GROMACS .gro file of C-alpha atoms in nm:
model
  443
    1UNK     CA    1   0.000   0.000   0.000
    2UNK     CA    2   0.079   0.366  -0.011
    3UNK     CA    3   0.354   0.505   0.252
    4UNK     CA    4   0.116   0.752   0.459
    5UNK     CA    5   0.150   1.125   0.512
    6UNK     CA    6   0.030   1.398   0.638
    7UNK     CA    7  -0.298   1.338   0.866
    8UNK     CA    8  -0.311   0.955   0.768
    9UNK     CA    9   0.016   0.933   0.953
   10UNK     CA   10  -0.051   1.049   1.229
   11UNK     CA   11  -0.374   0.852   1.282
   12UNK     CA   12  -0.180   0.552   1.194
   13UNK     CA   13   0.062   0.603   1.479
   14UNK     CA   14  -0.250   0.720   1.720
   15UNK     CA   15  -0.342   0.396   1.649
   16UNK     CA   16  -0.070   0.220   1.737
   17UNK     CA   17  -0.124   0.309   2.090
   18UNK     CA   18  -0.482   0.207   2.091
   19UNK     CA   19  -0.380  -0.137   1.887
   20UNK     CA   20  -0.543  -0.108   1.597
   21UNK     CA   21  -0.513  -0.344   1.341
   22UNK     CA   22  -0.339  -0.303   0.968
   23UNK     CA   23  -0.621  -0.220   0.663
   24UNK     CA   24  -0.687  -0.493   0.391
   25UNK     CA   25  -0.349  -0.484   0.187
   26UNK     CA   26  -0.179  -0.308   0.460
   27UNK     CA   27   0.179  -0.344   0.600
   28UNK     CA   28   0.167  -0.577   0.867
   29UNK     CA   29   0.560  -0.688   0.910
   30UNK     CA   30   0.909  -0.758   0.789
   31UNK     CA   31   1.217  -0.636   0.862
   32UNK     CA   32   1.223  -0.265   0.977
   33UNK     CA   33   0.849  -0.279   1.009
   34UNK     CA   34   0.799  -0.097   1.348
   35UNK     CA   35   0.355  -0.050   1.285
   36UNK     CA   36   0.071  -0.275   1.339
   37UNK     CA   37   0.147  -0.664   1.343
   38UNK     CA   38  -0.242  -0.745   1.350
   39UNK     CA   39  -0.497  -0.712   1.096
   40UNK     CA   40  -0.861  -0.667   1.051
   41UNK     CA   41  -1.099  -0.949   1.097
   42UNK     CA   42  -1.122  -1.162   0.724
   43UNK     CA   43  -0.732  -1.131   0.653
   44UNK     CA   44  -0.408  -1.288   0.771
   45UNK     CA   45  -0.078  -1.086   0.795
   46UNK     CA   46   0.074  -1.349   0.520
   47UNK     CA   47   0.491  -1.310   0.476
   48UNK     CA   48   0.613  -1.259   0.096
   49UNK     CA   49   0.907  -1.218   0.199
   50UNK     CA   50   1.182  -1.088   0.510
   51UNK     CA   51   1.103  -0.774   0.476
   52UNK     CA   52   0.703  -0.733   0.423
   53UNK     CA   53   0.433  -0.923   0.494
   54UNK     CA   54   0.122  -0.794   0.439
   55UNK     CA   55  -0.290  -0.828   0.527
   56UNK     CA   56  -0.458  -1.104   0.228
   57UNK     CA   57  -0.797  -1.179   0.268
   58UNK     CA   58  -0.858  -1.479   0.432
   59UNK     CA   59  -0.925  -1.618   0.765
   60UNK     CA   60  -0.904  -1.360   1.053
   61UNK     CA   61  -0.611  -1.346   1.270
   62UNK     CA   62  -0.543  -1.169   1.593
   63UNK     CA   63  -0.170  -1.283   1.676
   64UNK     CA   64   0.132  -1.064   1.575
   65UNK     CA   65   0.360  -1.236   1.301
   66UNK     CA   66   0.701  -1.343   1.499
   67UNK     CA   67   0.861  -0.993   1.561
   68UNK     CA   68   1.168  -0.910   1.263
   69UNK     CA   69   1.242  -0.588   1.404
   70UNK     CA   70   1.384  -0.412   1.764
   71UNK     CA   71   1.254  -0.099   1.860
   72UNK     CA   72   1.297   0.180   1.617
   73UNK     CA   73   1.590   0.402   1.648
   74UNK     CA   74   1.795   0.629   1.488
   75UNK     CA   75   1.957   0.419   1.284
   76UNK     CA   76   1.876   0.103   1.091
   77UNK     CA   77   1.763  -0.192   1.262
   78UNK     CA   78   1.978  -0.514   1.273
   79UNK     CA   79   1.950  -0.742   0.997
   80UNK     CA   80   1.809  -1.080   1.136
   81UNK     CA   81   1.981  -1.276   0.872
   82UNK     CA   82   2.269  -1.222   0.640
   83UNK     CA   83   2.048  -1.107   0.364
   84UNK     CA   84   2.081  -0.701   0.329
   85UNK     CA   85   1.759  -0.551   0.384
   86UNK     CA   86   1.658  -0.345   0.039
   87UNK     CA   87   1.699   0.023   0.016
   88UNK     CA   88   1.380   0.203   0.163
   89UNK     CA   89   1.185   0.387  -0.041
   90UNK     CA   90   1.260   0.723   0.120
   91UNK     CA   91   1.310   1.044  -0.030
   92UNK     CA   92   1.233   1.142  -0.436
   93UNK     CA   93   1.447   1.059  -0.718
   94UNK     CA   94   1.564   1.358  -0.875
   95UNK     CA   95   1.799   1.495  -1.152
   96UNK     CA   96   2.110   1.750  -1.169
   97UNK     CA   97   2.254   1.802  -1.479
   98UNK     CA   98   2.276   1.432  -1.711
   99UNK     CA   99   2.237   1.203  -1.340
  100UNK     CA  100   1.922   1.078  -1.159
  101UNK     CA  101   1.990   1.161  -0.779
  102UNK     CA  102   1.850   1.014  -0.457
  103UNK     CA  103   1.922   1.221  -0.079
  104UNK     CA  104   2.229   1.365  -0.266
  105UNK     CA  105   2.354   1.102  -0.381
  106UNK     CA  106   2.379   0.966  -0.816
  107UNK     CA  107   2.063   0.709  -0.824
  108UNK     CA  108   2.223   0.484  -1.106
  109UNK     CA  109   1.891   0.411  -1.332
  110UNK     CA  110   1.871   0.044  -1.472
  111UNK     CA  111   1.671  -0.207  -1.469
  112UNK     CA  112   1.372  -0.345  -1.707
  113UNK     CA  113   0.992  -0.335  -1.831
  114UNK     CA  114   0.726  -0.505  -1.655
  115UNK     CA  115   0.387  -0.389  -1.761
  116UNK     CA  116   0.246  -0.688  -1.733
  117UNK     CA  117   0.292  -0.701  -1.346
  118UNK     CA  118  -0.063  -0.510  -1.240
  119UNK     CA  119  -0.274  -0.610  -1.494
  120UNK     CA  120  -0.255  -1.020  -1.525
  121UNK     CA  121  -0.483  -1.033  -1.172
  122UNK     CA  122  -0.143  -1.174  -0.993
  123UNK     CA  123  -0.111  -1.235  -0.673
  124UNK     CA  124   0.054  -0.998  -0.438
  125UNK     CA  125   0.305  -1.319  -0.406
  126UNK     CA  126   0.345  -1.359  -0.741
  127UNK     CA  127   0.362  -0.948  -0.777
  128UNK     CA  128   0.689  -0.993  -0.523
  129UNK     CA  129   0.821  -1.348  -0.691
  130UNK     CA  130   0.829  -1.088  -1.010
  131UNK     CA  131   0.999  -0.797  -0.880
  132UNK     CA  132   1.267  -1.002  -0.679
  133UNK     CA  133   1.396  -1.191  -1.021
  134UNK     CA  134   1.438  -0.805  -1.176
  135UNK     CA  135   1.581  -0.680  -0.848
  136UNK     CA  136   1.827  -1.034  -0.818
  137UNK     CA  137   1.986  -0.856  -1.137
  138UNK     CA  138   2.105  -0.563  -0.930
  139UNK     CA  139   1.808  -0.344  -1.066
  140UNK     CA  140   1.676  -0.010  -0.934
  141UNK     CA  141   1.403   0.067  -1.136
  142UNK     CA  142   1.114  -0.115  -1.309
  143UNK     CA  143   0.857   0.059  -1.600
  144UNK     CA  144   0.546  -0.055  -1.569
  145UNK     CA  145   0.166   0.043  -1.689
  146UNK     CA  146  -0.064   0.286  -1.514
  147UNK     CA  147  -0.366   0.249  -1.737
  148UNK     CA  148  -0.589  -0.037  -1.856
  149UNK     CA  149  -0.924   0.108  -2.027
  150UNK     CA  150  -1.224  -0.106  -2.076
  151UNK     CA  151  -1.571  -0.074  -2.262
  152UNK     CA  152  -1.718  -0.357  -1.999
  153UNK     CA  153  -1.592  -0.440  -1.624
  154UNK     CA  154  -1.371  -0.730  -1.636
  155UNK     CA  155  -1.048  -0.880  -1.445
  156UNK     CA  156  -0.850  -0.549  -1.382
  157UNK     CA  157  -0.942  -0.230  -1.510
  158UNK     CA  158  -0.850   0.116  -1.441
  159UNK     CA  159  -1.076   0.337  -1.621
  160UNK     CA  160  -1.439   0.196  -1.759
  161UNK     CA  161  -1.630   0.377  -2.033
  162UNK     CA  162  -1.969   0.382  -2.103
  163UNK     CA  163  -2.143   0.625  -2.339
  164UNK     CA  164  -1.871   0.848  -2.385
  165UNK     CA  165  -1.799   0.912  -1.976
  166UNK     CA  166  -1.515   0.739  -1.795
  167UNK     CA  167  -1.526   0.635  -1.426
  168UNK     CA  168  -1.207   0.566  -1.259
  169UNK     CA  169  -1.213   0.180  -1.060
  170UNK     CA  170  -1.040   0.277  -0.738
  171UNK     CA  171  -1.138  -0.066  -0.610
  172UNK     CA  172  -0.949  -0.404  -0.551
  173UNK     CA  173  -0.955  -0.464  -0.964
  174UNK     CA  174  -0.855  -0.113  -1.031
  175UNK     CA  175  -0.623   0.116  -0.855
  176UNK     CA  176  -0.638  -0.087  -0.517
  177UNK     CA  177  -0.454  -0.356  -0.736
  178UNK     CA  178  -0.197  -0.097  -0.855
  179UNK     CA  179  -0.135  -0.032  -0.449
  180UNK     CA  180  -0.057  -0.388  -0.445
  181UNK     CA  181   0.229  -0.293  -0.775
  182UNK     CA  182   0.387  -0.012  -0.580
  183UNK     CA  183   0.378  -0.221  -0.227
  184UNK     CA  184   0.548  -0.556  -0.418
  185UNK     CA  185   0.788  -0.287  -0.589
  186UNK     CA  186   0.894  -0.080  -0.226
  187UNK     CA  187   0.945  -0.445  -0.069
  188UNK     CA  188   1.168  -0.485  -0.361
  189UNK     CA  189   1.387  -0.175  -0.336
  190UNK     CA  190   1.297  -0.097  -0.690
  191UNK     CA  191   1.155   0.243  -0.821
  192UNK     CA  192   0.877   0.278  -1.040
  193UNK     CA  193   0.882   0.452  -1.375
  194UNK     CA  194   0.449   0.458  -1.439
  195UNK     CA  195   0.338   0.507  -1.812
  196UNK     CA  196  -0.061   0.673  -1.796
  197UNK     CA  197  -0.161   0.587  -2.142
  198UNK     CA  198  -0.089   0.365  -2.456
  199UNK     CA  199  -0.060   0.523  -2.822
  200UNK     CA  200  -0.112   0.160  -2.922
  201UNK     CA  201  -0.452  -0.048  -2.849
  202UNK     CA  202  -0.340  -0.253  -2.596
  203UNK     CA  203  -0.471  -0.220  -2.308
  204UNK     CA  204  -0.723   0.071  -2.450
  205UNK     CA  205  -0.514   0.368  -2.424
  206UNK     CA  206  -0.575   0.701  -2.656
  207UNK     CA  207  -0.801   0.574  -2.929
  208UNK     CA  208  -1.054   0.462  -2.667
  209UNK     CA  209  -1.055   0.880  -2.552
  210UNK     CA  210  -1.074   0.940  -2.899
  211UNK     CA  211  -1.359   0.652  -2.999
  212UNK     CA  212  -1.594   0.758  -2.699
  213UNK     CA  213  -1.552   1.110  -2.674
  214UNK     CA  214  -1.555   1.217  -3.066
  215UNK     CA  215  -1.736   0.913  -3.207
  216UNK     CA  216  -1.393   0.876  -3.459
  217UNK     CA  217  -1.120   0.653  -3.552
  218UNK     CA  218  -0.880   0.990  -3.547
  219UNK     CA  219  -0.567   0.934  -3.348
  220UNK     CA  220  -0.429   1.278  -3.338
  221UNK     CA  221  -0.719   1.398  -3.205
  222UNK     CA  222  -0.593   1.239  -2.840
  223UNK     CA  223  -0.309   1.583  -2.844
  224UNK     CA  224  -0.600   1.830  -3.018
  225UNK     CA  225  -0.958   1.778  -2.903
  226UNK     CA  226  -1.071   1.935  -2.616
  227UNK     CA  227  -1.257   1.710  -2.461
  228UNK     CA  228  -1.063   1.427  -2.492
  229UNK     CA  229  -0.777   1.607  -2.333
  230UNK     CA  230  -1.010   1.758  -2.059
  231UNK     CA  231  -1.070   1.356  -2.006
  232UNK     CA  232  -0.719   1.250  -2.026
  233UNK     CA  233  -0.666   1.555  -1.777
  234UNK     CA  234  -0.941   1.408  -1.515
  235UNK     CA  235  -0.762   1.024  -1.513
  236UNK     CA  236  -0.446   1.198  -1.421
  237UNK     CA  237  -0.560   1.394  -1.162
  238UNK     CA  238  -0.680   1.105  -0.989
  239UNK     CA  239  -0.434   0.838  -1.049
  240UNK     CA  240  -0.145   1.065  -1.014
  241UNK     CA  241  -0.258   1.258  -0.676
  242UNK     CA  242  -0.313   0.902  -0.528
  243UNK     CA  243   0.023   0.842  -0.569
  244UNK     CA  244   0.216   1.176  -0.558
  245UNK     CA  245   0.339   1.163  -0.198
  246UNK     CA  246   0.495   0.759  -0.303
  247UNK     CA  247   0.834   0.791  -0.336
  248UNK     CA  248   0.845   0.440  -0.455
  249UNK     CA  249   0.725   0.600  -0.740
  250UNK     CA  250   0.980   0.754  -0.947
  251UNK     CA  251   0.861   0.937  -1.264
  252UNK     CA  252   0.557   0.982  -1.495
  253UNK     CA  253   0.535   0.945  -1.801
  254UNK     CA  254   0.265   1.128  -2.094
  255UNK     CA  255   0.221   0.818  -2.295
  256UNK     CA  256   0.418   0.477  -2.419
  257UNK     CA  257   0.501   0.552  -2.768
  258UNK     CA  258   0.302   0.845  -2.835
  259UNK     CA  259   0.305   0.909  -3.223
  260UNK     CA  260   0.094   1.087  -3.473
  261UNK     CA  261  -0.126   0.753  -3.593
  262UNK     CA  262  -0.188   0.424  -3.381
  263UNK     CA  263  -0.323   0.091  -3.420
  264UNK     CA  264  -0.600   0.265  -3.592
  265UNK     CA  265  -0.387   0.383  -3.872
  266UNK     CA  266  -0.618   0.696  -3.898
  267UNK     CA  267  -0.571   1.037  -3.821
  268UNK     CA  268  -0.671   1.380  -3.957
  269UNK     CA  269  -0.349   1.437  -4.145
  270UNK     CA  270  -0.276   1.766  -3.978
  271UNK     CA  271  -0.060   1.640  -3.716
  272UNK     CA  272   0.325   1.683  -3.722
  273UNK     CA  273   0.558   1.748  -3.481
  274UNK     CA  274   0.482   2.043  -3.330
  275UNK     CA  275   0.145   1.896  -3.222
  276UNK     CA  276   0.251   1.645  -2.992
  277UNK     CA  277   0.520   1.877  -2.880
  278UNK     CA  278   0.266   2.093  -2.786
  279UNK     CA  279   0.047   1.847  -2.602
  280UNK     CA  280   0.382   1.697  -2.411
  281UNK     CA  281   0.422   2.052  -2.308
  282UNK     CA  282   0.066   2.114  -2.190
  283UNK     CA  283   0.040   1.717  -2.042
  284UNK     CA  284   0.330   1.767  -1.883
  285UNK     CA  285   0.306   2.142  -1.672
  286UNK     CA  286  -0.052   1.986  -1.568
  287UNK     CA  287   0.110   1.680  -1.371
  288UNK     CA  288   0.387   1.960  -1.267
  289UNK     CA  289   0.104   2.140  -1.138
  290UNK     CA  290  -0.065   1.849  -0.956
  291UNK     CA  291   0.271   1.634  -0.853
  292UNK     CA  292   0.561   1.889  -0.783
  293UNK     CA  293   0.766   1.536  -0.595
  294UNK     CA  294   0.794   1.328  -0.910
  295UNK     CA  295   0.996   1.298  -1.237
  296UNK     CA  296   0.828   1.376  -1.556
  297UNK     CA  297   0.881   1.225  -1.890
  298UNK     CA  298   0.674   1.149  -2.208
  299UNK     CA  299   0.777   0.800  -2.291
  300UNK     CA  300   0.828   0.842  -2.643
  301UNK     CA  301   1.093   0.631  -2.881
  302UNK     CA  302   1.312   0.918  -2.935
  303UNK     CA  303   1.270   0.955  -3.288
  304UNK     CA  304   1.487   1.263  -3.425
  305UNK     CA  305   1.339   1.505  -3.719
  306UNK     CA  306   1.631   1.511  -3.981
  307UNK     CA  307   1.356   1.489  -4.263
  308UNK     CA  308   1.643   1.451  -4.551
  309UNK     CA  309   1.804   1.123  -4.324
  310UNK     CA  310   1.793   0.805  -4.504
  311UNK     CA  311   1.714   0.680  -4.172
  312UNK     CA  312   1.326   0.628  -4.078
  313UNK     CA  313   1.335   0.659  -3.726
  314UNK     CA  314   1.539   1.000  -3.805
  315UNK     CA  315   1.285   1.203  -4.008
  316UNK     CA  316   1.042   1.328  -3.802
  317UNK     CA  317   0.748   1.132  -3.980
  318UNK     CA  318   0.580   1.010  -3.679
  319UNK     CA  319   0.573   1.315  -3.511
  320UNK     CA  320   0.815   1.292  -3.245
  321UNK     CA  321   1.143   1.561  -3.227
  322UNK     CA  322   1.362   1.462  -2.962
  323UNK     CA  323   1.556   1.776  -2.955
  324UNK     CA  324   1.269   2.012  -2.954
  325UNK     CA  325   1.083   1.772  -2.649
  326UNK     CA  326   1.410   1.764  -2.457
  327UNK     CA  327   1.420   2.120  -2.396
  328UNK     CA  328   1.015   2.164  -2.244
  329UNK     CA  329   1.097   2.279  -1.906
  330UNK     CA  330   0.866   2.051  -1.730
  331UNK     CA  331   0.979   1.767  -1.887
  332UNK     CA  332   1.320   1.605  -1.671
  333UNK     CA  333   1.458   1.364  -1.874
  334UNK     CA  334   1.464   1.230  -2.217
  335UNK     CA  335   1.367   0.855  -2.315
  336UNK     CA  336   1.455   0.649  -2.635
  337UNK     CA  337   1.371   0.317  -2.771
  338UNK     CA  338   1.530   0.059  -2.995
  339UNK     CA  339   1.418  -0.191  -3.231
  340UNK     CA  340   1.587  -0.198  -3.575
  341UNK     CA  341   1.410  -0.481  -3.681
  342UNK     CA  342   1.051  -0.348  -3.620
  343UNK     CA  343   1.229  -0.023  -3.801
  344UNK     CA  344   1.301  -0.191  -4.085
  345UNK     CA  345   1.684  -0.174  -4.030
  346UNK     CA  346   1.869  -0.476  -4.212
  347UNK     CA  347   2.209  -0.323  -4.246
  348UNK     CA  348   2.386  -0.400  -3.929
  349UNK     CA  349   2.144  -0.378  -3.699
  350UNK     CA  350   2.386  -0.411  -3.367
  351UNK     CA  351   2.585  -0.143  -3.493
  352UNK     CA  352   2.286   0.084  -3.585
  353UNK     CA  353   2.191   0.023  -3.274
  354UNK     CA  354   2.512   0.165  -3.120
  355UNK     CA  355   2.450   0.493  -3.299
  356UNK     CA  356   2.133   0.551  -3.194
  357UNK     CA  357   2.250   0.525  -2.820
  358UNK     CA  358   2.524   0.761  -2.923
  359UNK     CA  359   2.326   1.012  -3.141
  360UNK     CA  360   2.072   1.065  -2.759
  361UNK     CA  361   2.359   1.037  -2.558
  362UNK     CA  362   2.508   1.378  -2.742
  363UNK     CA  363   2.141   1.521  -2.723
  364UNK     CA  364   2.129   1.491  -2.362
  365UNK     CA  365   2.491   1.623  -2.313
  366UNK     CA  366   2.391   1.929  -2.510
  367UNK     CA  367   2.114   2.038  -2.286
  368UNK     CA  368   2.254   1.866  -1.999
  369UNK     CA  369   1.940   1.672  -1.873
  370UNK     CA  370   1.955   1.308  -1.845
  371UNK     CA  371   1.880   1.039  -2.118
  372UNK     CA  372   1.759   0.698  -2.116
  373UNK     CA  373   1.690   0.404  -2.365
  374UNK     CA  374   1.363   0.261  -2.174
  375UNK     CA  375   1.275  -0.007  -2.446
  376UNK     CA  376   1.519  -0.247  -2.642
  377UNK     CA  377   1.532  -0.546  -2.770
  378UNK     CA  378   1.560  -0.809  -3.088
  379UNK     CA  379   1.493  -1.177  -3.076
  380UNK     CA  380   1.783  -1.312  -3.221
  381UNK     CA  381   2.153  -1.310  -3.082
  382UNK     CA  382   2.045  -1.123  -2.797
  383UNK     CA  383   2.390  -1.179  -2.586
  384UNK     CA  384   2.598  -1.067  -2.849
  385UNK     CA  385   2.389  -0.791  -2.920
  386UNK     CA  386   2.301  -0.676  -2.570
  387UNK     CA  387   2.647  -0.672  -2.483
  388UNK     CA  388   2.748  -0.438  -2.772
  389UNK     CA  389   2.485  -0.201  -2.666
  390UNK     CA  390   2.515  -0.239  -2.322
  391UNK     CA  391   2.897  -0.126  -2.336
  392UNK     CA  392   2.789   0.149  -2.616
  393UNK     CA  393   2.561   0.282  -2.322
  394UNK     CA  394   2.882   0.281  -2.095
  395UNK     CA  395   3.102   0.426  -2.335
  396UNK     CA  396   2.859   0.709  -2.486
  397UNK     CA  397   2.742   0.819  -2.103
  398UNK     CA  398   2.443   0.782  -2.175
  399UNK     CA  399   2.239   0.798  -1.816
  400UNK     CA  400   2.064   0.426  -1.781
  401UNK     CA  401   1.848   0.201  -1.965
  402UNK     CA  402   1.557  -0.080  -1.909
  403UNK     CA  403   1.536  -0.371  -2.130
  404UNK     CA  404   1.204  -0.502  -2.253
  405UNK     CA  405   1.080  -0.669  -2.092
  406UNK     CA  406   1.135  -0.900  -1.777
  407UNK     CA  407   0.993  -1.230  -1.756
  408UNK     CA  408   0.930  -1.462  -1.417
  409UNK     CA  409   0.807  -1.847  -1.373
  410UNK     CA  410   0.553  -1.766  -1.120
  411UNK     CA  411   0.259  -1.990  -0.944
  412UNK     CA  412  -0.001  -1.856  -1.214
  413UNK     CA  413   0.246  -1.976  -1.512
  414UNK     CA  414   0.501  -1.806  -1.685
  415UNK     CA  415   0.485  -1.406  -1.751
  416UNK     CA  416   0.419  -1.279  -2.092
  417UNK     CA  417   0.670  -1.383  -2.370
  418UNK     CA  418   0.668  -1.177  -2.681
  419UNK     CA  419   1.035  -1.318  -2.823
  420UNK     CA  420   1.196  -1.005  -2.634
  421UNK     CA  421   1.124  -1.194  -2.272
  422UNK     CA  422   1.428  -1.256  -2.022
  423UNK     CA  423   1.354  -1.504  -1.817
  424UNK     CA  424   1.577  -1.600  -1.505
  425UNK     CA  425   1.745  -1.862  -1.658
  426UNK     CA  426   1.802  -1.727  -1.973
  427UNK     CA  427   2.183  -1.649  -2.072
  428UNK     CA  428   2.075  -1.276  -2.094
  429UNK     CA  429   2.001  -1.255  -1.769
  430UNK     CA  430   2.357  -1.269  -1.596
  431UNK     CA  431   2.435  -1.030  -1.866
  432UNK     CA  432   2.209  -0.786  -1.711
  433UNK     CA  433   2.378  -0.846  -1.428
  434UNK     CA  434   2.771  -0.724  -1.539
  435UNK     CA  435   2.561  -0.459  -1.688
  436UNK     CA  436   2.362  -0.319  -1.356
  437UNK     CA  437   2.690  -0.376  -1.201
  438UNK     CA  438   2.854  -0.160  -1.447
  439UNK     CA  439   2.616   0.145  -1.442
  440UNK     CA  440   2.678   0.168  -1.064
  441UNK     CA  441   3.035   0.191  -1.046
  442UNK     CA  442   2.987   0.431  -1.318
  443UNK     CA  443   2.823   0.667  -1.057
   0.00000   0.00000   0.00000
């Protein structure tokens, strides 16, 4: 659940005195846990692992889990075991100049996609089995989805529409889940990168605004209609001011993959780059506005607009400038993807590759803001490759990176495999490893 503030903390620690019990899905032990060891009647403080346990439905209980924890002091508890307990989520991650920072010091950004993690229906066990394989890696930060939108109520949902409205589900299958994603991810010691919408039709995203506000198939009209972004405007305000005093959250982001056409492949044929420029600059000083503790980003593939470059992911045609978006104010950091074969790049793709890291790593030198390639991936000769890019993203200083995507063997089966999927046991995965290893003594 949410780290409380404000008023909420201070009747949680009133109610220490008077033993109350932990919530549904509250906190309810592990190590360094110094609140409420009981929980309400119909749910068992249940252990995922050392360092939380937490309040599942189930049969009431009214004995305290077996203690993990002296008094609070000062300073960190003693470890119980020889396992070191995860970073706690404390503070905000922040920038200065090309680095991520955390209390001061250079938080070194790496880690992987998991956006499958809070919208499968998993189990807050399975939610933790998840986040410990990408943390095992030496990971600090995982992107993940902040939006699923429906046309019916079914398995878990975040915004339903009906008739052109959208109502929020703040319940167990909507936003009470994604309390369960930032709880699993905290336990973890892994920050949270959250995308709020989808240019693609997965998972609903922008051409669902667009569908049941203007009755059209006309992406661009997500980053021009008024309405739509008046409704795209509402979802944030809720789902980001649940969150914006979580510092296990650690940046926003406008959109994955936000481009001019979707999966519609329609659009009014007005829209270039200046529009979504425009709406990443208006997006983005509204969550400012609302969330003045978090990171903002727009999540975009970090095409460049060289219109005479032989190049497609250079000219501009989807209507993304990376230059021109790295230098909105309220935007912190710039974010890049890579996949030469879904870009049609046959001619050495590796090396390509290696360019393209390069070519944002000089970008974000130039306005000095950090840079990082938040999507990669090809399906064949993915050591080899990896490990090329990986040391290209050394070399170039270029500030972190996430691979797509993570993959776990949980209870429920395995996690989604698209050809891109690491899996524990996969010969990538050690790989990851040297690399997380690598970014940190970077600093």
């Amino acid at each position: 659940m949410l780290k409380p503030t404000g008023l909420v903390t201070l009747a949680l620690a009133l109610a220490r005195f008077t033993n109350a019990a932990s919530p549904e899905w509250g906190q309810c032990g592990g190590i360094g846990w110094t609140g409420d060891t009981t929980c309400v009647s119909g749910t068992v403080c249940t252990v995922l692992n050392a360092y939380y346990s937490q309040c599942l439905p189930g049969a009431s209980t009214t004995s305290a889990p077996p203690s993990t924890s002296s008094a609070p002091t000062s300073t960190s508890p003693a470890s119980t075991s020889s396992v070191p307990a995860p970073p706690a989520a404390t503070g905000f991650v922040g920038v200065s100049g090309q680095k991520f920072t955390l209390n001061g010091q250079t938080f070194p950004l790496v880690g992987a996609n998991s956006y499958w993690v809070g919208l499968m229906g998993y189990s807050t066990s399975d939610m933790n089995k998840a986040f410990s394989d990408i943390a095992a890696t030496g990971a600090t930060t995982v992107r993940t989805w902040g939006f699923n939108d429906v046309t019916t109520a079914n398995g878990i949902y975040y915004q339903l529409w009906q008739n052109g409205k959208a109502t929020v589900n703040t319940g167990s299958t909507g936003l009470g889940n994604f309390d369960n994603v930032v709880a699993a991810a905290k336990a973890n010691g892994l920050r949270l990168i959250v995308s709020l919408t989808n240019n693609w039709s997965d998972y609903g995203g922008m051409d669902v605004y667009v569908s049941q506000i203007t009755g059209t198939q006309n992406h661009d009209y997500f980053y021009t209609n008024a309405n739509v972004i008046a409704a795209y405007k509402s979802y944030i305000q809720t789902f980001v001011g649940r969150y914006k005093n979580e510092p296990t959250i650690l940046a926003w982001e406008l959109a994955n993959e936000p481009r001019c056409t979707g999966s519609t492949g329609t659009s009014t044929g007005t829209c270039n780059t200046a529009t979504i420029t425009q709406w990443a600059s208006q997006i983005s000083a509204f969550i400012k506005s609302i969330d003045s503790n978090h990171l903002v980003a727009i999540g975009d593939e970090g095409f460049f607009n060289e219109p005479s470059n032989p190049s497609y992911p250079y000219q501009g045609s989807e209507g993304i400038d990376f230059n021109a978006n790295l230098n909105i104010s309220t935007l912190d950091f710039g974010t890049a993807h890579l996949y030469p074969g879904s870009w049609g790049i046959t001619s050495d793709p590796t090396g390509w590759g290696s360019q393209w890291i390069t070519d944002h790593a000089t970008s974000g030198k130039a306005v000095n803001k950090p840079v990082i390639l938040e999507e990669f991936g090809v399906t064949d000769d993915q050591a080899s490759t990896y490990t090329t890019w990986y040391n290209t993203i050394i070399t170039s200083g270029l500030t972190g990176d996430l691979i797509w995507q993570a993959g776990s063997h949980l209870s429920a089966g395995n996690t989604p495999d698209d050809g891109y999927t690491i899996y524990p046991d996969d010969p990538v995965y050690p790989i990851e490893s040297q690399h997380a290893a690598a970014i940190k003594a970077r600093g």
